[in-house]
């Protein structure tokens, strides 16, 4: 038997190529993300541990989570070579910060390159970060000074997240301070599938204060403490022991184990502090570190509270509500515990009125979708505003399952349905909580319009079908009918309750034209006059019209 040696070699090369991991393309959202996988070595959650603790792994986040890829800029060789600085910029770079760093910035090219990068190359990104920072920095500064920490540490989130509470790294670090799940839990933050307090700038700041104090107590040096914040105290401790060094910059020269990102972390932070402390001199809009935003009011929400409905009752969209309540991962409160919700002070009365009402449970409903060429889990989830995890769970698929063209998917959606969702239960539930009595001339459409809801919600809330006929005196449950605004609107509507008009049909009249003239709908006319959908009207006919 003879062998084609070239063919064998080619086959071996192909096998090896298939086994080797492809180099990941580095896009803008990947550049410079903190190595949270190495941070706090030995403390981060594995995927199995995540499931056991109730924490969803990073890939479980979907479009509904409003999680942003980390936008911290790149490190090391990706930075342009440092160009000569202006005399003013060099003077700024040479100023000392509020704690000893042990670095001569004039001799450190990395600091100069980062300084130039944030002030010139990506100046627009820095401007965006500063706008976000204004919202949180005054509070962070107040707390750091109260706890005796060096003031310049307040700028650390520039290097971590750009002050974005929803920033999510590829390895699962999250929030302004970029905590990994296990570290967050160790420092008193709740992280589960309902709430992620790493995204709460105030609570996570308290955790950051405690963690930074602990790191400084461990190493007695802020440069080493900052390196440990990035790489984990275990990693830095082992590297110091192995090299026999005692300071950060000696460690960087001696250690072959430390990642390049960690070696560049302190120079990056130092450059950002120099920028933040000299914004006006560098042509940026200055920060007002004394300006405190008016704090929202914290109210208690019962288990299972519909947070989206709460936001809507306050006249807020979900995005605005989430800015005040960034910890919530879902549009409803946890089913087994109460939570605090933040609302603007001028809306407290409305919120309290909503929160007094009985909790209406949500029931998952499903739509059907047929997979088209080019579809992806993420694309479909974005289109239907449902997380990838929920979409795959609804279709009993794993996260690696490949979509097939023509495949039928169940799209989970949430609708307000009382009780267990069955027709009988809905009717029983509605009869106990009925808050509206059907009157002459009422239709589902007119009642829905009166209470600023939609007919389908009325049908679901009362276990009715679209073909159901309302009867005078029938009791209905109208969601949101207990709110103060709705009561006022109802009272006003009752006060001007239309008088009955007997209208005589004229030549050329149509149901649509008459309805338009009196500000009602054709379906109202049909209902009030017991007319069939295809019924005809003739000149001389008398119609009941409530106006």
Short mmCIF file of C-alpha atoms in Angstrom, two decimals, residues 102-484:
data_model
loop_
_atom_site.label_atom_id
_atom_site.label_comp_id
_atom_site.label_asym_id
_atom_site.label_seq_id
_atom_site.Cartn_x
_atom_site.Cartn_y
_atom_site.Cartn_z
CA UNK A 102 5.24 56.02 42.57
CA UNK A 103 5.39 56.91 38.89
CA UNK A 104 7.23 59.63 37.00
CA UNK A 105 4.69 60.51 34.32
CA UNK A 106 7.27 62.37 32.26
CA UNK A 107 9.20 59.14 31.78
CA UNK A 108 6.19 56.85 31.30
CA UNK A 109 5.15 56.69 27.65
CA UNK A 110 2.00 54.69 28.46
CA UNK A 111 0.57 57.48 30.61
CA UNK A 112 1.31 60.01 27.86
CA UNK A 113 -0.29 57.82 25.22
CA UNK A 114 -3.47 57.35 27.27
CA UNK A 115 -3.55 61.05 28.06
CA UNK A 116 -3.33 61.94 24.39
CA UNK A 117 -5.85 59.23 23.47
CA UNK A 118 -8.59 60.51 25.76
CA UNK A 119 -7.97 64.20 25.05
CA UNK A 120 -7.49 64.02 21.27
CA UNK A 121 -8.00 60.69 19.46
CA UNK A 122 -11.26 59.73 21.16
CA UNK A 123 -12.26 63.04 22.66
CA UNK A 124 -15.92 62.49 21.70
CA UNK A 125 -16.06 59.30 23.79
CA UNK A 126 -14.63 61.16 26.77
CA UNK A 127 -17.30 63.86 26.36
CA UNK A 128 -20.01 61.17 26.54
CA UNK A 129 -18.47 59.67 29.66
CA UNK A 130 -18.33 63.08 31.35
CA UNK A 131 -22.05 63.63 30.74
CA UNK A 132 -22.83 60.34 32.45
CA UNK A 133 -20.33 60.99 35.23
CA UNK A 134 -22.05 64.25 36.22
CA UNK A 135 -25.07 62.24 37.31
CA UNK A 136 -23.14 60.04 39.76
CA UNK A 137 -19.82 61.69 40.67
CA UNK A 138 -21.10 64.20 43.28
CA UNK A 139 -22.58 61.35 45.34
CA UNK A 140 -19.51 59.13 44.86
CA UNK A 141 -17.19 61.97 45.91
CA UNK A 142 -19.25 62.71 49.03
CA UNK A 143 -19.17 59.07 50.11
CA UNK A 144 -15.44 58.54 49.35
CA UNK A 145 -14.44 61.65 51.31
CA UNK A 146 -16.71 60.63 54.20
CA UNK A 147 -14.97 57.24 54.30
CA UNK A 148 -11.48 58.77 54.20
CA UNK A 149 -10.53 57.45 50.76
CA UNK A 150 -8.29 59.47 48.41
CA UNK A 151 -10.45 61.81 46.35
CA UNK A 152 -8.96 60.87 42.99
CA UNK A 153 -10.22 57.31 43.37
CA UNK A 154 -13.67 58.65 42.44
CA UNK A 155 -12.51 58.66 38.80
CA UNK A 156 -11.90 54.90 38.73
CA UNK A 157 -15.21 54.19 36.89
CA UNK A 158 -13.81 56.07 33.87
CA UNK A 159 -11.36 53.18 33.48
CA UNK A 160 -13.99 50.57 34.32
CA UNK A 161 -17.26 51.45 32.61
CA UNK A 162 -17.33 55.04 31.44
CA UNK A 163 -19.88 55.56 34.28
CA UNK A 164 -22.46 53.42 32.49
CA UNK A 165 -24.63 51.48 35.00
CA UNK A 166 -25.68 49.05 32.26
CA UNK A 167 -22.17 48.29 30.98
CA UNK A 168 -21.58 44.54 30.69
CA UNK A 169 -18.19 43.01 29.95
CA UNK A 170 -17.79 39.81 27.97
CA UNK A 171 -16.86 37.89 31.10
CA UNK A 172 -19.86 39.05 33.13
CA UNK A 173 -18.60 42.09 35.09
CA UNK A 174 -21.37 44.65 35.31
CA UNK A 175 -22.25 48.16 36.41
CA UNK A 176 -20.40 51.41 37.02
CA UNK A 177 -17.80 49.62 39.20
CA UNK A 178 -17.71 46.42 37.06
CA UNK A 179 -18.19 43.84 39.81
CA UNK A 180 -18.16 40.15 39.03
CA UNK A 181 -21.19 38.30 40.50
CA UNK A 182 -19.39 36.53 43.34
CA UNK A 183 -17.53 39.64 44.48
CA UNK A 184 -20.80 41.58 44.40
CA UNK A 185 -22.49 38.95 46.58
CA UNK A 186 -19.53 39.01 48.99
CA UNK A 187 -19.99 42.75 49.44
CA UNK A 188 -23.72 42.70 50.07
CA UNK A 189 -25.16 43.24 46.60
CA UNK A 190 -28.12 41.17 45.39
CA UNK A 191 -27.54 39.47 42.04
CA UNK A 192 -30.25 37.14 40.77
CA UNK A 193 -32.56 36.79 37.77
CA UNK A 194 -34.87 39.52 39.10
CA UNK A 195 -32.51 42.12 40.51
CA UNK A 196 -28.87 43.04 39.81
CA UNK A 197 -27.69 45.63 42.32
CA UNK A 198 -24.32 45.94 40.59
CA UNK A 199 -26.23 48.28 38.29
CA UNK A 200 -27.37 50.46 41.19
CA UNK A 201 -24.76 53.26 41.29
CA UNK A 202 -25.45 54.05 44.95
CA UNK A 203 -25.41 50.52 46.34
CA UNK A 204 -22.48 49.44 44.18
CA UNK A 205 -20.54 52.52 45.32
CA UNK A 206 -20.85 51.29 48.93
CA UNK A 207 -19.54 47.90 47.83
CA UNK A 208 -16.65 49.57 45.96
CA UNK A 209 -15.72 51.57 49.04
CA UNK A 210 -15.57 48.42 51.17
CA UNK A 211 -13.63 46.49 48.52
CA UNK A 212 -11.06 49.26 47.91
CA UNK A 213 -10.49 49.59 51.66
CA UNK A 214 -9.92 45.86 51.90
CA UNK A 215 -7.43 45.88 49.01
CA UNK A 216 -5.45 48.76 50.51
CA UNK A 217 -5.38 46.98 53.87
CA UNK A 218 -4.01 43.88 52.09
CA UNK A 219 -1.23 45.61 50.13
CA UNK A 220 -0.59 48.96 51.87
CA UNK A 221 -0.06 50.61 48.50
CA UNK A 222 -2.66 52.16 46.21
CA UNK A 223 -0.93 51.13 42.98
CA UNK A 224 -0.99 47.49 44.04
CA UNK A 225 -4.57 47.85 45.33
CA UNK A 226 -5.69 49.19 41.94
CA UNK A 227 -3.88 46.37 40.14
CA UNK A 228 -5.66 43.92 42.45
CA UNK A 229 -8.99 45.60 41.66
CA UNK A 230 -8.31 44.73 38.03
CA UNK A 231 -6.68 41.32 38.31
CA UNK A 232 -7.75 40.03 41.72
CA UNK A 233 -5.91 40.11 45.03
CA UNK A 234 -4.85 36.49 44.65
CA UNK A 235 -3.16 37.15 41.33
CA UNK A 236 -1.23 40.16 42.65
CA UNK A 237 -0.31 38.43 45.91
CA UNK A 238 1.13 35.39 44.10
CA UNK A 239 3.04 37.59 41.64
CA UNK A 240 4.62 39.62 44.47
CA UNK A 241 5.66 36.45 46.27
CA UNK A 242 7.10 34.88 43.13
CA UNK A 243 9.11 37.95 42.06
CA UNK A 244 10.11 39.18 45.50
CA UNK A 245 9.15 42.73 44.53
CA UNK A 246 7.30 45.19 46.74
CA UNK A 247 5.86 47.87 44.47
CA UNK A 248 3.65 47.85 41.39
CA UNK A 249 6.11 49.15 38.81
CA UNK A 250 8.89 46.82 39.91
CA UNK A 251 6.36 44.00 39.79
CA UNK A 252 5.40 44.89 36.20
CA UNK A 253 9.06 44.73 35.13
CA UNK A 254 9.79 41.49 36.95
CA UNK A 255 6.62 39.45 36.40
CA UNK A 256 5.96 37.42 33.26
CA UNK A 257 2.64 36.19 34.62
CA UNK A 258 0.74 39.47 34.91
CA UNK A 259 -1.42 40.24 31.91
CA UNK A 260 -0.55 43.25 29.83
CA UNK A 261 -3.91 44.80 30.65
CA UNK A 262 -3.10 44.74 34.37
CA UNK A 263 0.33 46.28 33.80
CA UNK A 264 -1.31 49.11 31.86
CA UNK A 265 -4.22 49.58 34.27
CA UNK A 266 -2.53 52.04 36.63
CA UNK A 267 -1.05 54.19 33.80
CA UNK A 268 -4.50 54.31 32.19
CA UNK A 269 -6.15 55.31 35.46
CA UNK A 270 -3.48 57.93 36.12
CA UNK A 271 -4.01 59.51 32.69
CA UNK A 272 -7.76 59.62 33.22
CA UNK A 273 -7.34 61.32 36.61
CA UNK A 274 -5.14 63.99 35.00
CA UNK A 275 -7.82 64.61 32.37
CA UNK A 276 -10.71 64.68 34.85
CA UNK A 277 -8.95 67.13 37.17
CA UNK A 278 -8.13 69.58 34.36
CA UNK A 279 -11.21 69.58 32.16
CA UNK A 280 -11.45 73.32 31.59
CA UNK A 281 -7.75 73.66 30.74
CA UNK A 282 -8.18 70.85 28.21
CA UNK A 283 -11.28 72.42 26.65
CA UNK A 284 -13.88 70.04 28.15
CA UNK A 285 -17.11 71.08 29.85
CA UNK A 286 -16.26 71.12 33.59
CA UNK A 287 -17.94 68.83 36.08
CA UNK A 288 -19.84 70.31 39.01
CA UNK A 289 -18.92 68.03 41.90
CA UNK A 290 -21.14 69.96 44.31
CA UNK A 291 -24.30 69.58 42.22
CA UNK A 292 -26.57 66.93 43.67
CA UNK A 293 -29.58 65.67 41.79
CA UNK A 294 -32.90 65.62 43.61
CA UNK A 295 -33.14 62.12 45.02
CA UNK A 296 -36.22 60.12 44.00
CA UNK A 297 -38.55 58.78 46.67
CA UNK A 298 -38.27 55.09 47.58
CA UNK A 299 -41.58 53.23 47.84
CA UNK A 300 -42.33 49.61 48.72
CA UNK A 301 -43.71 47.43 45.93
CA UNK A 302 -45.40 44.12 46.74
CA UNK A 303 -44.15 40.81 45.32
CA UNK A 304 -45.12 40.39 41.68
CA UNK A 305 -45.92 44.08 41.12
CA UNK A 306 -46.16 44.92 37.42
CA UNK A 307 -43.37 47.50 37.13
CA UNK A 308 -44.14 48.32 33.51
CA UNK A 309 -47.75 49.10 34.42
CA UNK A 310 -46.48 51.21 37.34
CA UNK A 311 -44.25 53.19 34.99
CA UNK A 312 -47.10 53.70 32.53
CA UNK A 313 -49.44 54.84 35.30
CA UNK A 314 -46.87 57.53 36.11
CA UNK A 315 -46.69 58.64 32.48
CA UNK A 316 -43.13 57.29 32.14
CA UNK A 317 -41.73 55.03 29.45
CA UNK A 318 -39.75 51.97 30.53
CA UNK A 319 -36.38 53.52 29.66
CA UNK A 320 -37.00 56.54 31.91
CA UNK A 321 -38.25 54.30 34.72
CA UNK A 322 -35.18 52.08 34.40
CA UNK A 323 -32.85 55.08 34.70
CA UNK A 324 -34.27 55.57 38.19
CA UNK A 325 -34.37 51.81 38.89
CA UNK A 326 -31.41 50.27 37.05
CA UNK A 327 -31.31 47.17 39.25
CA UNK A 328 -34.49 45.62 37.84
CA UNK A 329 -33.83 42.95 35.24
CA UNK A 330 -37.48 42.32 34.47
CA UNK A 331 -40.62 44.39 34.09
CA UNK A 332 -42.13 42.93 37.24
CA UNK A 333 -41.04 42.60 40.85
CA UNK A 334 -39.83 39.24 42.21
CA UNK A 335 -42.78 36.94 43.00
CA UNK A 336 -41.62 36.06 46.51
CA UNK A 337 -40.34 39.32 47.99
CA UNK A 338 -41.09 43.02 48.14
CA UNK A 339 -38.73 45.55 46.58
CA UNK A 340 -38.11 49.27 46.74
CA UNK A 341 -38.93 51.34 43.68
CA UNK A 342 -37.69 54.87 43.07
CA UNK A 343 -40.15 57.44 41.70
CA UNK A 344 -39.85 61.19 41.14
CA UNK A 345 -41.12 63.23 44.08
CA UNK A 346 -43.94 64.87 42.14
CA UNK A 347 -45.33 61.47 41.15
CA UNK A 348 -45.38 59.87 44.61
CA UNK A 349 -49.15 60.23 45.07
CA UNK A 350 -49.84 58.47 41.75
CA UNK A 351 -47.36 55.73 42.56
CA UNK A 352 -48.80 55.14 46.04
CA UNK A 353 -52.29 54.91 44.55
CA UNK A 354 -51.10 52.28 42.05
CA UNK A 355 -49.16 50.30 44.66
CA UNK A 356 -52.23 50.06 46.93
CA UNK A 357 -54.13 48.02 44.36
CA UNK A 358 -54.22 44.22 44.27
CA UNK A 359 -51.33 42.71 42.34
CA UNK A 360 -52.45 41.43 38.94
CA UNK A 361 -50.39 38.43 37.94
CA UNK A 362 -48.85 38.13 34.52
CA UNK A 363 -49.51 35.18 32.26
CA UNK A 364 -47.15 34.25 29.47
CA UNK A 365 -48.86 34.21 26.08
CA UNK A 366 -47.29 33.06 22.87
CA UNK A 367 -47.24 34.21 19.29
CA UNK A 368 -45.99 32.09 16.40
CA UNK A 369 -43.06 32.98 14.15
CA UNK A 370 -41.61 31.13 11.16
CA UNK A 371 -37.84 31.38 10.77
CA UNK A 372 -36.61 33.15 7.63
CA UNK A 373 -33.18 33.04 5.96
CA UNK A 374 -30.72 35.17 7.91
CA UNK A 375 -32.64 35.02 11.18
CA UNK A 376 -30.72 34.69 14.46
CA UNK A 377 -31.85 34.19 18.04
CA UNK A 378 -30.65 37.68 18.90
CA UNK A 379 -32.32 39.29 15.88
CA UNK A 380 -35.68 37.67 16.61
CA UNK A 381 -35.41 38.52 20.31
CA UNK A 382 -34.69 42.15 19.46
CA UNK A 383 -37.61 42.35 17.03
CA UNK A 384 -40.07 40.97 19.57
CA UNK A 385 -38.45 42.64 22.63
CA UNK A 386 -37.91 39.44 24.56
CA UNK A 387 -34.62 38.12 25.95
CA UNK A 388 -32.72 35.41 24.09
CA UNK A 389 -32.89 33.21 27.20
CA UNK A 390 -36.69 33.49 27.41
CA UNK A 391 -37.05 32.91 23.67
CA UNK A 392 -34.94 29.74 23.76
CA UNK A 393 -36.62 28.52 26.93
CA UNK A 394 -40.03 28.90 25.27
CA UNK A 395 -38.79 26.69 22.45
CA UNK A 396 -37.03 24.13 24.68
CA UNK A 397 -33.77 24.83 22.88
CA UNK A 398 -30.25 25.13 24.16
CA UNK A 399 -28.28 28.31 23.71
CA UNK A 400 -26.24 26.63 20.97
CA UNK A 401 -29.22 25.34 19.01
CA UNK A 402 -29.12 26.32 15.35
CA UNK A 403 -32.21 27.85 13.78
CA UNK A 404 -33.63 26.21 10.67
CA UNK A 405 -35.36 28.12 7.88
CA UNK A 406 -39.09 27.34 8.05
CA UNK A 407 -38.90 26.35 11.72
CA UNK A 408 -41.87 27.51 13.80
CA UNK A 409 -40.99 29.34 17.01
CA UNK A 410 -43.12 30.24 20.01
CA UNK A 411 -42.62 33.91 20.90
CA UNK A 412 -43.36 34.54 24.59
CA UNK A 413 -45.23 37.76 25.35
CA UNK A 414 -46.73 39.07 28.56
CA UNK A 415 -50.33 40.05 28.99
CA UNK A 416 -52.16 41.17 32.11
CA UNK A 417 -54.42 38.32 33.05
CA UNK A 418 -55.95 37.94 36.51
CA UNK A 419 -55.55 34.72 38.46
CA UNK A 420 -54.39 31.61 36.70
CA UNK A 421 -55.49 32.81 33.30
CA UNK A 422 -58.37 30.41 32.70
CA UNK A 423 -61.70 31.91 31.58
CA UNK A 424 -63.51 30.63 34.68
CA UNK A 425 -60.86 31.96 37.04
CA UNK A 426 -60.80 35.31 35.25
CA UNK A 427 -64.57 35.69 35.58
CA UNK A 428 -64.49 34.70 39.24
CA UNK A 429 -61.65 37.11 39.90
CA UNK A 430 -63.43 39.94 38.04
CA UNK A 431 -66.72 39.41 39.90
CA UNK A 432 -64.95 39.89 43.24
CA UNK A 433 -63.13 43.02 42.15
CA UNK A 434 -65.72 44.54 39.83
CA UNK A 435 -65.41 48.30 39.77
CA UNK A 436 -67.70 49.27 36.91
CA UNK A 437 -71.43 48.77 36.26
CA UNK A 438 -72.48 48.55 32.61
CA UNK A 439 -74.97 51.24 31.61
CA UNK A 440 -77.26 51.74 28.68
CA UNK A 441 -75.29 52.52 25.56
CA UNK A 442 -72.01 51.09 26.87
CA UNK A 443 -69.75 49.03 24.62
CA UNK A 444 -66.40 47.44 25.29
CA UNK A 445 -64.83 50.07 23.06
CA UNK A 446 -66.49 53.00 24.81
CA UNK A 447 -65.59 51.68 28.29
CA UNK A 448 -62.00 51.05 27.22
CA UNK A 449 -61.78 54.56 25.78
CA UNK A 450 -63.28 56.08 28.93
CA UNK A 451 -60.68 54.40 31.15
CA UNK A 452 -57.76 54.83 28.74
CA UNK A 453 -57.23 51.12 28.20
CA UNK A 454 -57.93 48.80 25.28
CA UNK A 455 -60.83 46.40 24.57
CA UNK A 456 -58.58 43.32 24.57
CA UNK A 457 -57.47 44.09 28.14
CA UNK A 458 -61.11 44.30 29.22
CA UNK A 459 -61.88 40.99 27.54
CA UNK A 460 -58.95 39.21 29.23
CA UNK A 461 -59.58 40.79 32.63
CA UNK A 462 -63.21 39.60 32.64
CA UNK A 463 -62.92 36.25 30.89
CA UNK A 464 -64.99 37.51 27.94
CA UNK A 465 -64.83 36.71 24.26
CA UNK A 466 -64.80 39.26 21.46
CA UNK A 467 -68.32 38.13 20.58
CA UNK A 468 -69.63 38.67 24.12
CA UNK A 469 -72.57 41.08 24.44
CA UNK A 470 -72.64 43.42 27.41
CA UNK A 471 -75.81 43.66 29.48
CA UNK A 472 -77.07 46.66 31.39
CA UNK A 473 -76.17 46.19 35.07
CA UNK A 474 -73.36 43.73 34.30
CA UNK A 475 -70.34 44.09 36.62
CA UNK A 476 -66.92 44.45 35.02
CA UNK A 477 -63.40 44.69 36.37
CA UNK A 478 -61.53 47.51 34.66
CA UNK A 479 -57.74 47.43 35.22
CA UNK A 480 -56.43 50.77 36.50
CA UNK A 481 -59.96 51.98 37.30
CA UNK A 482 -58.85 52.58 40.88
CA UNK A 483 -56.29 55.27 40.05
CA UNK A 484 -56.98 58.84 41.06
#
